[in-house]
């Protein structure tokens, strides 16, 4: 089976879940679509561009299907949820359309198609479908091959809730992923314990708005969940995404001080810097409120890295509104940001707003944001030169073959607590250098680039975590 995943981390998680569910049917992952007897595409609907990518991937499958009529092709995810019928109309050789809450029914669908060569659309969203099922439990086999995750097993995503109730005016998520539902803490913890047993050292907890975790269901709070996860032995690091600024609570902020495994990084999407635009976006916070939260975060955790999402060219965004966004970027001095041109989405209210910003102007604003941020990213990275950072080694560096050359040590890569990539070469004992995957080590930062840092291990006893396996 070959799985192609577009879109966000939640889709990566869902693809892994699909792979785990299909293993008992005898499907194993391959990196080569031409040799697969099952191809799944997990789609994204957040912007129009993501949809174009899906159609171009599907278009390329036509000749594989011609060569192998037994090949089963399934399309899932947000775009499948939203436009299932339209996808089938445009690409008639697809066998299965599965929506965002239909993944657990994939094995039955695939068996049915294999038996009867029928076509199936399952975009059922009903809330009684149990999101709390513990499907991944007990599955310690590697389902990451072909999922686009290069380094396998050290860091993993864990979905703690699905759906969204916020209805930001531009956003399709509440329509394609349904109402917000949290998973029970016990299931989340068991899943993480299983991952840790298989060598995972860092988890990123996923939800559209993790801060409202458990609120509807009256489970524990997100901060309490983090505290429980912090106690899991063998887990070194916890990250999470995404936190809606309006719900960023005092106790979550305090968790950055109190929980030793919680990484010093928060992704806090601001979207825009002008109150008028924030209001029309239905974000439910003002610029001042956002800035106050940033200030508190930095008081509690002075070295916290803050990243954000920005939408440029939202309907009605004036030059003055845009200037307020640039000012926001300067005031917060983000460690990094993702920026997007506003894109009309079916169902999202902003699609019906007037005063659309012309594409050429959107492009100009996007470039301005990106250029401004580059300065800050580099400045932030350079400020780390000379410091010592604890990093979790999560794989070989992509420079492995290019830098230093053979004989000059193994090129590894890892991330700082603030989520910055650090490449380094290990020139110590071979047995030590070969065994760094999944270890925490201390490096001194020697150089800074726009997208990464270069460091060197501080000394032989720089192993912060993972001694047990080294001794063995
Ligand atoms: N147009 C452009 N960007 C969007 N995002 C969400 N919906 C849209 C849209 N219609 C961006 C937001 C969000 C990120 C995941 O994608 O910035 O935080
Ligand atoms: Fe979309 Fe807003 Fe929900 Fe995020 S919080 S998923 S932007 S509706």
Coordinates of C-alpha atoms and ligand atoms in Angstrom, one line a residue:
X1 CA 0.0 0.0 0.0
X2 CA 1.2 3.5 -0.8
X3 CA -0.2 6.5 1.2
X4 CA 0.3 10.1 0.0
X5 CA -0.5 12.7 2.6
X6 CA -1.2 16.3 1.9
X7 CA -2.0 19.0 4.5
X8 CA -1.5 19.3 8.2
X9 CA -0.1 17.0 11.0
X10 CA -3.5 15.7 11.7
X11 CA -3.6 14.2 8.2
X12 CA -0.2 12.6 8.9
X13 CA -1.6 11.1 12.1
X14 CA -4.7 9.9 10.2
X15 CA -2.6 8.3 7.5
X16 CA -0.6 6.4 10.1
X17 CA -3.9 5.3 11.7
X18 CA -5.1 4.1 8.3
X19 CA -1.8 2.2 7.8
X20 CA -2.1 0.6 11.2
X21 CA -5.7 -0.4 10.6
X22 CA -4.9 -2.0 7.2
X23 CA -1.9 -4.1 8.4
X24 CA -4.1 -6.9 9.7
X25 CA -5.6 -7.2 6.2
X26 CA -2.1 -7.9 4.9
X27 CA -1.2 -4.5 3.5
X28 CA 2.4 -3.4 4.1
X29 CA 3.7 0.1 3.3
X30 CA 5.8 0.7 0.2
X31 CA 7.5 3.9 -1.1
X32 CA 6.7 3.0 -4.7
X33 CA 3.2 3.7 -6.0
X34 CA 3.8 1.6 -9.1
X35 CA 4.2 -1.5 -7.0
X36 CA 1.3 -0.9 -4.7
X37 CA -2.1 -2.7 -4.9
X38 CA -3.7 0.0 -2.8
X39 CA -3.1 3.7 -3.0
X40 CA -4.6 6.2 -0.5
X41 CA -4.5 9.9 -0.9
X42 CA -5.2 11.9 2.2
X43 CA -6.3 15.4 1.1
X44 CA -6.5 18.9 2.5
X45 CA -9.1 21.6 1.8
X46 CA -7.7 24.5 3.7
X47 CA -6.8 26.5 0.6
X48 CA -7.5 26.2 -3.0
X49 CA -3.9 25.3 -3.8
X50 CA -4.1 22.2 -1.7
X51 CA -7.0 21.0 -3.8
X52 CA -5.1 21.5 -7.0
X53 CA -2.3 19.4 -5.6
X54 CA -4.7 16.6 -4.9
X55 CA -6.1 16.6 -8.4
X56 CA -2.7 16.6 -10.0
X57 CA -1.6 13.6 -7.8
X58 CA -4.8 11.7 -8.8
X59 CA -4.3 12.6 -12.5
X60 CA -0.9 10.9 -12.4
X61 CA -2.5 7.6 -11.2
X62 CA -4.5 7.1 -14.4
X63 CA -1.8 5.0 -16.1
X64 CA -1.2 2.9 -13.0
X65 CA -4.9 2.0 -12.9
X66 CA -4.8 1.2 -16.7
X67 CA -1.8 -1.2 -16.1
X68 CA -3.4 -2.8 -13.1
X69 CA -7.2 -2.8 -13.0
X70 CA -7.1 -4.6 -9.6
X71 CA -5.4 -1.5 -8.0
X72 CA -7.7 0.0 -5.4
X73 CA -7.5 3.8 -5.1
X74 CA -9.0 5.6 -2.1
X75 CA -9.3 9.4 -1.4
X76 CA -9.8 10.6 2.2
X77 CA -9.4 13.7 4.3
X78 CA -10.9 17.1 4.3
X79 CA -11.4 17.6 0.5
X80 CA -12.9 14.1 0.3
X81 CA -15.3 15.0 3.1
X82 CA -16.3 18.2 1.3
X83 CA -16.4 17.3 -2.3
X84 CA -16.6 13.5 -2.5
X85 CA -19.1 13.4 -5.3
X86 CA -17.3 16.0 -7.4
X87 CA -14.0 14.1 -7.0
X88 CA -15.6 10.9 -8.3
X89 CA -17.2 12.8 -11.2
X90 CA -13.9 14.3 -12.2
X91 CA -11.8 11.2 -11.6
X92 CA -14.0 8.2 -12.4
X93 CA -11.4 5.5 -11.6
X94 CA -11.4 6.2 -7.8
X95 CA -12.9 3.3 -5.8
X96 CA -13.3 4.8 -2.3
X97 CA -14.1 8.2 -0.9
X98 CA -13.7 8.3 2.8
X99 CA -14.3 11.3 5.0
X100 CA -12.5 12.6 8.0
X101 CA -14.5 10.5 10.4
X102 CA -14.6 7.3 8.3
X103 CA -11.0 6.1 8.7
X104 CA -11.9 3.4 11.1
X105 CA -14.3 1.9 8.6
X106 CA -11.6 1.8 5.9
X107 CA -10.8 -2.0 6.3
X108 CA -14.4 -3.0 5.7
X109 CA -14.6 -0.6 2.7
X110 CA -11.5 -2.0 1.2
X111 CA -12.6 -5.6 1.6
X112 CA -15.9 -4.8 0.0
X113 CA -14.3 -3.2 -3.0
X114 CA -11.8 -6.0 -3.4
X115 CA -14.7 -8.5 -3.3
X116 CA -17.2 -6.8 -5.5
X117 CA -15.4 -4.0 -7.3
X118 CA -18.1 -1.5 -6.2
X119 CA -17.5 2.2 -5.5
X120 CA -18.0 3.5 -2.0
X121 CA -18.5 7.0 -0.6
X122 CA -18.5 7.3 3.2
X123 CA -18.6 10.8 4.4
X124 CA -20.7 10.1 7.4
X125 CA -20.1 12.7 10.2
X126 CA -22.5 11.7 12.9
X127 CA -21.2 12.4 16.3
X128 CA -22.1 9.0 17.7
X129 CA -19.1 7.7 15.7
X130 CA -16.7 7.0 18.6
X131 CA -13.6 9.1 18.3
X132 CA -12.3 7.6 21.6
X133 CA -11.5 4.2 20.2
X134 CA -8.1 3.2 21.0
X135 CA -7.2 1.9 17.6
X136 CA -3.5 2.4 17.6
X137 CA -3.0 0.6 20.9
X138 CA -0.9 -2.5 20.6
X139 CA 0.4 -1.5 17.2
X140 CA 4.1 -1.2 17.5
X141 CA 5.0 -1.9 13.9
X142 CA 6.4 0.9 11.8
X143 CA 3.7 2.5 9.7
X144 CA 5.8 5.5 8.7
X145 CA 7.5 4.1 5.6
X146 CA 6.2 6.1 2.6
X147 CA 4.4 8.5 4.9
X148 CA 6.9 11.3 4.2
X149 CA 8.3 11.0 7.6
X150 CA 12.0 10.7 7.0
X151 CA 13.4 9.6 10.3
X152 CA 10.9 7.1 11.5
X153 CA 10.3 6.6 15.1
X154 CA 11.7 9.2 17.5
X155 CA 9.0 11.9 17.2
X156 CA 5.3 11.2 16.6
X157 CA 2.0 13.0 16.5
X158 CA -0.8 12.1 18.8
X159 CA -4.3 13.4 18.1
X160 CA -6.0 14.4 21.3
X161 CA -9.1 16.0 19.8
X162 CA -10.8 16.4 16.5
X163 CA -13.0 19.0 14.9
X164 CA -13.4 22.7 15.7
X165 CA -16.2 24.8 17.1
X166 CA -14.7 28.2 16.4
X167 CA -16.0 29.1 13.0
X168 CA -13.3 31.6 12.0
X169 CA -14.8 33.4 9.0
X170 CA -12.3 32.1 6.5
X171 CA -11.9 28.5 7.6
X172 CA -13.3 25.3 6.3
X173 CA -12.2 23.1 9.2
X174 CA -15.5 23.1 11.2
X175 CA -17.3 22.0 8.1
X176 CA -14.9 19.2 7.0
X177 CA -13.8 18.0 10.4
X178 CA -17.1 18.5 12.3
X179 CA -17.7 19.5 15.9
X180 CA -15.0 19.5 18.4
X181 CA -14.6 16.2 20.3
X182 CA -11.8 15.3 22.8
X183 CA -10.4 11.8 23.3
X184 CA -10.3 10.4 26.8
X185 CA -7.0 11.1 28.6
X186 CA -6.6 7.4 29.4
X187 CA -6.6 6.5 25.7
X188 CA -4.1 9.2 24.9
X189 CA -1.8 8.2 27.7
X190 CA -1.9 4.5 26.7
X191 CA -1.2 5.4 23.1
X192 CA 1.9 7.5 24.1
X193 CA 3.1 4.7 26.4
X194 CA 2.9 2.3 23.5
X195 CA 4.8 4.7 21.3
X196 CA 7.5 5.2 24.0
X197 CA 7.9 1.4 24.2
X198 CA 8.7 1.4 20.5
X199 CA 11.4 4.0 20.8
X200 CA 9.5 7.3 20.5
X201 CA 10.9 10.0 22.6
X202 CA 8.9 13.1 21.7
X203 CA 5.2 13.5 21.0
X204 CA 3.3 16.4 19.5
X205 CA -0.3 16.6 20.7
X206 CA -2.6 17.6 18.0
X207 CA -5.9 19.5 18.0
X208 CA -7.4 22.5 16.3
X209 CA -7.6 24.2 19.6
X210 CA -5.9 22.2 22.3
X211 CA -6.7 24.7 24.9
X212 CA -10.3 23.8 25.0
X213 CA -9.4 20.1 25.4
X214 CA -12.0 18.2 27.5
X215 CA -14.1 21.3 28.2
X216 CA -17.3 20.0 26.4
X217 CA -16.9 16.5 27.7
X218 CA -15.9 17.6 31.2
X219 CA -12.6 15.6 31.1
X220 CA -9.5 17.0 32.7
X221 CA -8.1 20.4 31.4
X222 CA -5.4 20.5 28.8
X223 CA -2.9 21.6 31.4
X224 CA -3.8 18.6 33.6
X225 CA -3.5 16.3 30.6
X226 CA 0.0 17.7 30.0
X227 CA 0.9 17.1 33.6
X228 CA -0.1 13.4 33.3
X229 CA 1.8 13.0 30.1
X230 CA 4.8 14.6 31.7
X231 CA 4.9 11.7 34.1
X232 CA 5.3 9.0 31.4
X233 CA 8.6 7.4 31.9
X234 CA 10.9 7.2 28.9
X235 CA 9.3 10.1 27.2
X236 CA 11.7 13.0 26.9
X237 CA 9.7 15.8 25.3
X238 CA 6.2 17.1 24.7
X239 CA 5.0 19.6 22.1
X240 CA 1.5 20.6 21.1
X241 CA -0.3 22.4 18.4
X242 CA -2.5 24.5 17.9
X243 CA -3.4 26.9 20.7
X244 CA -6.1 29.4 20.0
X245 CA -5.0 32.8 21.5
X246 CA -8.5 33.4 22.9
X247 CA -8.3 30.3 25.0
X248 CA -4.7 30.4 26.1
X249 CA -5.1 30.0 29.9
X250 CA -3.0 31.0 32.9
X251 CA -2.6 27.3 33.8
X252 CA -1.3 26.4 30.4
X253 CA 1.1 29.3 30.5
X254 CA 2.2 28.1 34.0
X255 CA 2.8 24.6 32.5
X256 CA 5.8 26.0 30.6
X257 CA 7.4 26.7 34.0
X258 CA 6.2 23.6 35.8
X259 CA 6.6 20.7 33.4
X260 CA 10.2 19.8 32.6
X261 CA 9.3 17.8 29.4
X262 CA 7.2 20.6 27.8
X263 CA 9.2 22.2 25.1
X264 CA 9.7 25.9 25.2
X265 CA 7.8 26.6 22.0
X266 CA 4.3 27.8 21.3
X267 CA 2.5 28.1 17.9
X268 CA 0.0 30.9 18.5
X269 CA -1.7 31.9 15.2
X270 CA -2.5 35.6 15.2
X271 CA -3.8 35.7 11.6
X272 CA -3.9 39.6 11.5
X273 CA -2.7 42.6 13.4
X274 CA -5.7 44.9 13.0
X275 CA -8.6 44.8 15.3
X276 CA -11.1 45.4 12.5
X277 CA -9.8 42.4 10.5
X278 CA -9.6 40.2 13.6
X279 CA -13.2 41.1 14.3
X280 CA -14.4 40.2 10.8
X281 CA -12.4 37.0 10.9
X282 CA -14.4 36.1 14.1
X283 CA -11.2 35.5 16.0
X284 CA -12.6 36.7 19.3
X285 CA -9.5 38.5 20.6
X286 CA -8.1 41.9 20.1
X287 CA -4.5 42.9 19.3
X288 CA -4.0 44.1 22.8
X289 CA -5.3 40.9 24.4
X290 CA -3.0 38.8 22.1
X291 CA 0.0 41.0 23.0
X292 CA -0.7 40.7 26.7
X293 CA -0.7 36.9 26.4
X294 CA 2.6 37.0 24.6
X295 CA 4.0 39.2 27.4
X296 CA 2.8 36.8 30.1
X297 CA 4.3 33.8 28.2
X298 CA 7.7 35.5 28.1
X299 CA 7.5 36.5 31.8
X300 CA 6.9 32.9 32.8
X301 CA 9.2 31.3 30.2
X302 CA 11.8 33.9 29.0
X303 CA 13.3 31.7 26.3
X304 CA 10.0 30.5 24.8
X305 CA 10.0 30.5 21.0
X306 CA 6.8 31.9 19.5
X307 CA 5.6 31.1 16.0
X308 CA 2.4 32.1 14.2
X309 CA 0.2 32.0 11.2
X310 CA -0.7 35.1 9.1
X311 CA -3.3 35.5 6.5
X312 CA -2.7 38.4 4.1
X313 CA -5.4 40.0 1.8
X314 CA -8.4 39.0 3.9
X315 CA -11.5 40.6 2.3
X316 CA -11.5 44.3 3.1
X317 CA -7.9 44.4 4.5
X318 CA -6.8 47.9 3.9
X319 CA -3.2 49.2 3.6
X320 CA -3.5 50.4 7.2
X321 CA -4.8 47.0 8.4
X322 CA -1.9 45.4 6.6
X323 CA 0.6 47.8 8.2
X324 CA -0.9 46.7 11.6
X325 CA 0.0 43.1 10.7
X326 CA 3.6 44.1 9.9
X327 CA 3.7 46.0 13.2
X328 CA 2.5 42.9 15.0
X329 CA 5.3 40.9 13.5
X330 CA 7.8 43.5 14.7
X331 CA 6.3 43.9 18.1
X332 CA 6.2 40.2 18.9
X333 CA 9.4 39.4 17.0
X334 CA 8.3 35.9 16.1
X335 CA 10.8 33.0 15.8
X336 CA 9.1 32.0 12.7
X337 CA 5.8 32.2 10.8
X338 CA 3.7 30.6 8.1
X339 CA 2.0 33.1 5.9
X340 CA -0.9 32.5 3.4
X341 CA -2.9 34.5 0.9
X342 CA -6.5 34.5 1.8
X343 CA -8.4 31.9 -0.3
X344 CA -12.2 31.6 -0.6
X345 CA -13.5 28.3 0.7
X346 CA -16.9 26.7 0.2
X347 CA -19.2 27.2 3.2
X348 CA -16.8 29.6 5.0
X349 CA -18.6 33.0 5.5
X350 CA -15.8 35.2 4.3
X351 CA -16.3 33.7 0.8
X352 CA -19.4 35.9 0.7
X353 CA -17.6 39.0 2.0
X354 CA -17.2 41.9 -0.5
X355 CA -14.0 43.9 -1.1
X356 CA -11.8 41.0 -2.1
X357 CA -8.1 42.0 -2.3
X358 CA -6.7 41.5 -5.8
X359 CA -4.3 38.6 -6.3
X360 CA -1.4 40.9 -7.3
X361 CA -1.8 42.9 -4.1
X362 CA -2.1 39.7 -2.0
X363 CA 1.2 38.5 -3.6
X364 CA 2.9 41.8 -2.7
X365 CA 1.7 41.6 0.9
X366 CA 2.8 38.0 1.2
X367 CA 6.2 38.8 0.0
X368 CA 6.5 41.8 2.3
X369 CA 5.5 39.6 5.3
X370 CA 8.0 36.9 4.3
X371 CA 10.8 39.3 3.8
X372 CA 10.3 41.0 7.1
X373 CA 10.1 37.7 8.9
X374 CA 13.3 36.4 7.4
X375 CA 15.2 39.2 9.2
X376 CA 13.7 38.2 12.5
X377 CA 14.2 34.4 12.0
X378 CA 17.8 35.0 11.2
X379 CA 18.3 37.4 14.0
X380 CA 16.7 34.9 16.5
X381 CA 18.8 32.1 15.1
X382 CA 22.0 34.2 15.4
X383 CA 21.2 35.1 19.0
X384 CA 21.7 31.4 19.8
X385 CA 25.4 31.3 18.6
X386 CA 27.6 30.5 21.5
X387 CA 24.8 29.1 23.6
X388 CA 24.5 25.5 24.7
X389 CA 21.3 23.7 23.7
X390 CA 19.8 20.4 24.6
X391 CA 18.7 18.7 21.5
X392 CA 16.8 15.5 20.8
X393 CA 18.6 13.7 17.9
X394 CA 15.9 12.6 15.5
X395 CA 17.7 11.5 12.4
X396 CA 20.6 11.8 9.9
X397 CA 21.1 15.3 8.6
X398 CA 20.1 15.9 5.0
X399 CA 23.7 17.2 4.6
X400 CA 25.0 13.7 5.5
X401 CA 26.5 13.1 2.1
X402 CA 27.5 16.7 1.3
X403 CA 29.2 18.1 4.3
X404 CA 32.6 17.3 5.8
X405 CA 32.9 14.1 3.8
X406 CA 33.4 10.6 5.0
X407 CA 35.8 10.1 7.9
X408 CA 34.7 13.4 9.5
X409 CA 31.9 11.9 11.6
X410 CA 28.3 11.1 11.2
X411 CA 26.0 14.1 10.4
X412 CA 23.1 14.1 12.7
X413 CA 20.1 16.4 13.1
X414 CA 17.9 17.3 16.0
X415 CA 15.8 20.0 17.4
X416 CA 16.2 22.4 20.3
X417 CA 13.5 22.8 22.9
X418 CA 12.4 26.0 20.9
X419 CA 12.0 23.7 17.8
X420 CA 15.0 24.9 15.9
X421 CA 16.8 22.4 13.7
X422 CA 20.5 21.8 14.6
X423 CA 22.8 19.9 12.4
X424 CA 26.0 18.6 13.8
X425 CA 28.7 16.1 13.2
X426 CA 29.8 13.6 15.7
X427 CA 33.4 12.8 15.6
X428 CA 33.8 10.8 18.8
X429 CA 34.0 7.0 19.2
X430 CA 32.2 5.3 16.4
X431 CA 30.0 3.2 18.7
X432 CA 28.9 6.4 20.4
X433 CA 28.3 8.4 17.2
X434 CA 26.3 5.6 15.6
X435 CA 23.9 5.3 18.6
X436 CA 22.7 8.9 18.9
X437 CA 19.2 8.5 17.4
X438 CA 16.7 9.2 20.1
X439 CA 19.2 10.6 22.6
X440 CA 19.2 14.0 24.1
X441 CA 22.6 15.6 23.9
X442 CA 24.0 19.0 24.5
X443 CA 25.5 21.0 21.7
X444 CA 27.1 24.4 21.4
X445 CA 25.7 26.5 18.6
X446 CA 28.5 27.6 16.2
X447 CA 26.6 29.0 13.2
X448 CA 23.1 30.2 12.2
X449 CA 21.3 30.1 8.9
X450 CA 17.8 31.1 7.9
X451 CA 16.4 27.6 8.4
X452 CA 18.8 25.8 10.7
X453 CA 21.7 26.0 13.1
X454 CA 25.0 24.3 13.1
X455 CA 26.4 23.0 16.4
X456 CA 29.0 20.7 17.9
X457 CA 28.5 18.3 20.8
X458 CA 29.9 19.8 23.9
X459 CA 32.0 16.9 25.1
X460 CA 31.8 13.1 25.5
X461 CA 29.6 13.2 28.6
X462 CA 27.1 15.5 26.9
X463 CA 24.5 12.7 26.8
X464 CA 21.6 14.1 28.7
X465 CA 19.2 11.3 28.2
X466 CA 19.6 7.8 26.8
X467 CA 22.6 6.6 28.9
X468 CA 20.8 3.4 29.6
X469 CA 20.9 2.2 25.9
X470 CA 24.4 3.5 25.4
X471 CA 25.7 1.5 28.3
X472 CA 24.1 -1.6 26.7
Ligands
LIG1 N1 -7.2 31.2 3.3 C1 -5.9 31.3 3.6 N2 -5.3 30.8 4.7 C2 -6.1 30.1 5.5 N3 -5.9 29.4 6.7 C3 -7.0 28.8 7.1 N4 -8.0 29.0 6.2 C4 -7.5 29.8 5.2 C5 -8.0 30.4 4.0 N5 -9.3 30.3 3.7 C6 -4.6 29.4 7.4 C7 -4.7 30.0 8.8 C8 -4.6 28.8 9.6 C9 -3.6 27.9 8.8 C10 -3.6 26.5 9.2 O1 -4.1 28.1 7.5 O2 -3.6 30.9 8.9 O3 -4.0 29.1 10.9
LIG2 FE1 -10.2 27.0 11.5 FE2 -10.5 28.9 13.4 FE3 -11.0 26.3 14.0 FE4 -8.4 27.1 13.5 S1 -9.8 27.8 15.2 S2 -9.5 25.3 12.7 S3 -8.7 28.7 12.0 S4 -12.1 27.6 12.6

